[in-house]
Amino acid sequence: MELNLKDKVVLVTGGSRGIGKAICLAFAEEGAKVVVNYVRNRELAEKTVAEIKQKYRAGTIAVKADMSCEQEVLDMIVKAEKELGAIDILINNAAYCPSGPIASYTSEEWDKTFAINIRGTFLSSRELIKKWQSKNRKGAIVNIASQAAFRGSTTGHLPYDSSKGAMVSFTIGLAREVAKQGIRVNAVAPGLVRTEMVAETWEKKKEKYLERIPLYRIAEPEEIARIAVFLASDAASYITGATIDASGGMMMR
């Protein structure tokens, strides 16, 4: 299968760890140039950059930006394109996930979750689509959603669940709007994935979760990354507005 990703420039938000890091490495393996976005831990981002360079000799940089801050998103895109060239693919992966019952949340926590998970997705998508449209270029966006968008959570992540539901709707609406320009927008909705975000909960309730997963195992970040790479590639040229369930069978339809 020809993915045609060599020398494509890919921006991965939240790319320094977990699913984001796996996505960065997967694109680099296909010959793409990778922009690793981070917001707090520069050391982790630079380690991801170093790993990409060592394994794949691919062009890559780490760029700091708070995805909820419009100016930082704009500056990130300018810096990325100055260093690596025009961005071809956007992966909206950056996320914030507070935990607790609804009564425990402040309005500030709710707003922060939507600011990072949805406002950030909107800002990065808007800016790149403006660029692509102004130059009559095609492009691809892949949003990393979650099964929480459809199933909710029994462990108390209502702001996150709601924001991921909004991301699925955003994916559909934007895909329909820009399809005629050859810009594709899709999403991946992972179930449980072996990342730092779920590690503690997984260890405490492993058997409970396994009973819900027909494949009876947790996903590895690399499995989600391969789906994102496929959706962004020419191999998925006739797919837009789709949300791919990667849940081990928790969601079947």
Coordinates of C-alpha atoms in Angstrom, one line a residue, residues 29-191:
E29 CA 8.9 6.1 9.7
E30 CA 7.0 6.9 6.5
G31 CA 9.5 9.6 5.6
A32 CA 7.4 12.6 6.8
K33 CA 8.8 15.7 8.5
V34 CA 7.3 16.1 12.0
V35 CA 6.5 19.1 14.2
V36 CA 6.3 17.9 17.8
N37 CA 4.1 20.3 19.7
Y38 CA 4.3 20.4 23.5
V39 CA 3.2 22.8 26.2
R40 CA 5.1 22.0 29.5
N41 CA 7.8 19.3 29.2
R42 CA 10.4 20.5 26.7
E43 CA 12.7 17.6 27.7
L44 CA 10.2 15.0 26.7
A45 CA 9.6 16.7 23.4
E46 CA 13.3 17.0 22.6
K47 CA 13.7 13.3 23.4
T48 CA 11.0 12.5 20.9
V49 CA 12.8 14.7 18.3
A50 CA 16.1 13.0 19.1
E51 CA 14.5 9.5 18.7
I52 CA 13.0 10.5 15.3
K53 CA 16.4 11.8 14.1
Q54 CA 18.2 8.7 15.4
K55 CA 15.8 6.1 14.0
Y56 CA 14.6 7.7 10.8
R57 CA 16.9 10.6 9.9
A58 CA 13.7 12.6 9.4
G59 CA 13.4 16.4 9.6
T60 CA 11.8 17.3 12.9
I61 CA 11.5 20.1 15.5
A62 CA 9.8 20.6 18.9
V63 CA 7.7 23.7 19.2
K64 CA 6.1 24.9 22.4
A65 CA 2.5 26.2 22.3
D66 CA -0.5 26.2 24.6
M67 CA -3.2 25.1 22.2
S68 CA -5.9 27.2 24.0
C69 CA -3.9 30.4 23.3
E70 CA -4.6 31.8 19.8
Q71 CA -1.3 33.7 19.5
E72 CA 0.8 30.8 20.6
V73 CA -0.9 28.6 18.0
L74 CA -0.3 31.2 15.3
D75 CA 3.4 31.5 16.3
M76 CA 3.8 27.7 16.4
I77 CA 2.6 27.4 12.8
V78 CA 4.8 30.2 11.6
K79 CA 7.9 28.7 13.3
A80 CA 7.1 25.2 12.0
E81 CA 6.7 26.3 8.4
K82 CA 9.8 28.4 8.6
E83 CA 11.9 25.4 9.7
L84 CA 10.3 22.5 7.8
G85 CA 8.1 24.0 5.1
A86 CA 4.4 24.3 4.5
I87 CA 2.3 22.0 6.7
D88 CA 0.4 19.3 4.8
I89 CA -1.2 17.3 7.7
L90 CA -2.6 18.3 11.1
I91 CA -3.1 15.8 13.9
N92 CA -5.1 17.3 16.8
N93 CA -4.1 15.2 19.7
A94 CA -3.4 17.6 22.6
A95 CA -5.9 16.9 25.4
Y96 CA -6.7 17.7 29.0
C97 CA -8.6 15.2 31.2
P98 CA -9.5 16.1 34.8
S99 CA -11.1 13.5 37.0
G100 CA -14.0 13.6 39.5
P101 CA -17.8 13.6 39.8
I102 CA -19.7 16.5 38.4
A103 CA -20.2 18.1 41.8
S104 CA -16.5 18.4 42.3
Y105 CA -15.8 20.4 39.1
T106 CA -15.3 24.2 39.0
S107 CA -16.4 26.2 35.9
E108 CA -12.7 26.9 35.4
E109 CA -11.9 23.2 35.0
W110 CA -14.7 22.8 32.6
D111 CA -13.6 25.8 30.5
K112 CA -9.9 24.7 30.6
T113 CA -10.9 21.3 29.2
F114 CA -12.9 22.7 26.3
A115 CA -10.2 25.4 25.7
I116 CA -7.5 22.8 25.1
N117 CA -9.6 20.0 23.6
I118 CA -11.9 22.0 21.4
R119 CA -10.7 25.6 21.1
G120 CA -7.2 24.3 20.3
T121 CA -8.6 21.9 17.7
F122 CA -10.6 24.8 16.1
L123 CA -7.6 27.2 16.2
S124 CA -5.1 24.9 14.5
S125 CA -7.6 23.6 12.0
R126 CA -8.8 27.1 11.1
E127 CA -5.3 28.5 10.5
L128 CA -4.1 25.6 8.3
I129 CA -7.3 25.5 6.3
K130 CA -7.0 29.2 5.6
K131 CA -3.5 28.6 4.3
W132 CA -4.5 25.5 2.2
Q133 CA -7.5 27.4 0.7
S134 CA -5.5 30.5 -0.1
K135 CA -3.0 28.4 -2.1
N136 CA -5.6 26.0 -3.5
R137 CA -3.9 23.1 -1.8
K138 CA -5.3 19.8 -0.4
G139 CA -4.7 18.9 3.2
A140 CA -5.6 16.3 5.8
I141 CA -6.7 16.7 9.4
V142 CA -7.0 13.8 11.9
N143 CA -8.6 14.5 15.3
I144 CA -7.9 12.1 18.2
A145 CA -11.3 11.7 19.8
S146 CA -12.2 9.0 22.3
Q147 CA -14.8 6.3 22.9
A148 CA -15.8 8.5 25.8
A149 CA -17.6 10.7 23.2
F150 CA -20.1 7.8 22.8
R151 CA -20.0 5.9 26.0
G152 CA -19.3 8.4 28.7
S153 CA -17.3 7.4 31.7
T154 CA -18.1 5.6 34.9
T155 CA -15.0 7.0 36.6
G156 CA -15.9 10.7 36.3
H157 CA -14.5 12.5 33.3
L158 CA -17.5 14.5 32.2
P159 CA -15.7 17.6 30.8
Y160 CA -13.4 15.3 28.8
D161 CA -16.2 13.1 27.6
S162 CA -18.3 16.1 26.5
S163 CA -15.3 17.7 24.7
K164 CA -14.6 14.6 22.8
G165 CA -18.2 14.4 21.7
A166 CA -17.9 18.0 20.5
M167 CA -14.7 16.9 18.6
V168 CA -16.6 14.2 16.7
S169 CA -19.3 16.8 15.7
F170 CA -16.5 19.2 14.7
T171 CA -15.0 16.6 12.5
I172 CA -18.2 16.0 10.7
G173 CA -19.1 19.6 10.3
L174 CA -15.7 20.7 9.1
A175 CA -15.3 17.7 6.7
R176 CA -18.6 18.6 5.0
E177 CA -17.6 22.3 4.7
V178 CA -14.2 21.8 3.1
A179 CA -14.6 18.6 1.1
K180 CA -15.0 20.3 -2.2
Q181 CA -11.5 21.8 -1.8
G182 CA -10.0 18.4 -1.4
I183 CA -9.4 18.8 2.3
R184 CA -10.2 15.7 4.3
V185 CA -11.1 15.7 8.0
N186 CA -11.4 12.5 10.0
A187 CA -11.2 11.3 13.6
V188 CA -10.0 8.3 15.5
A189 CA -11.9 7.3 18.7
P190 CA -9.6 5.1 20.8
G191 CA -10.8 3.0 23.7

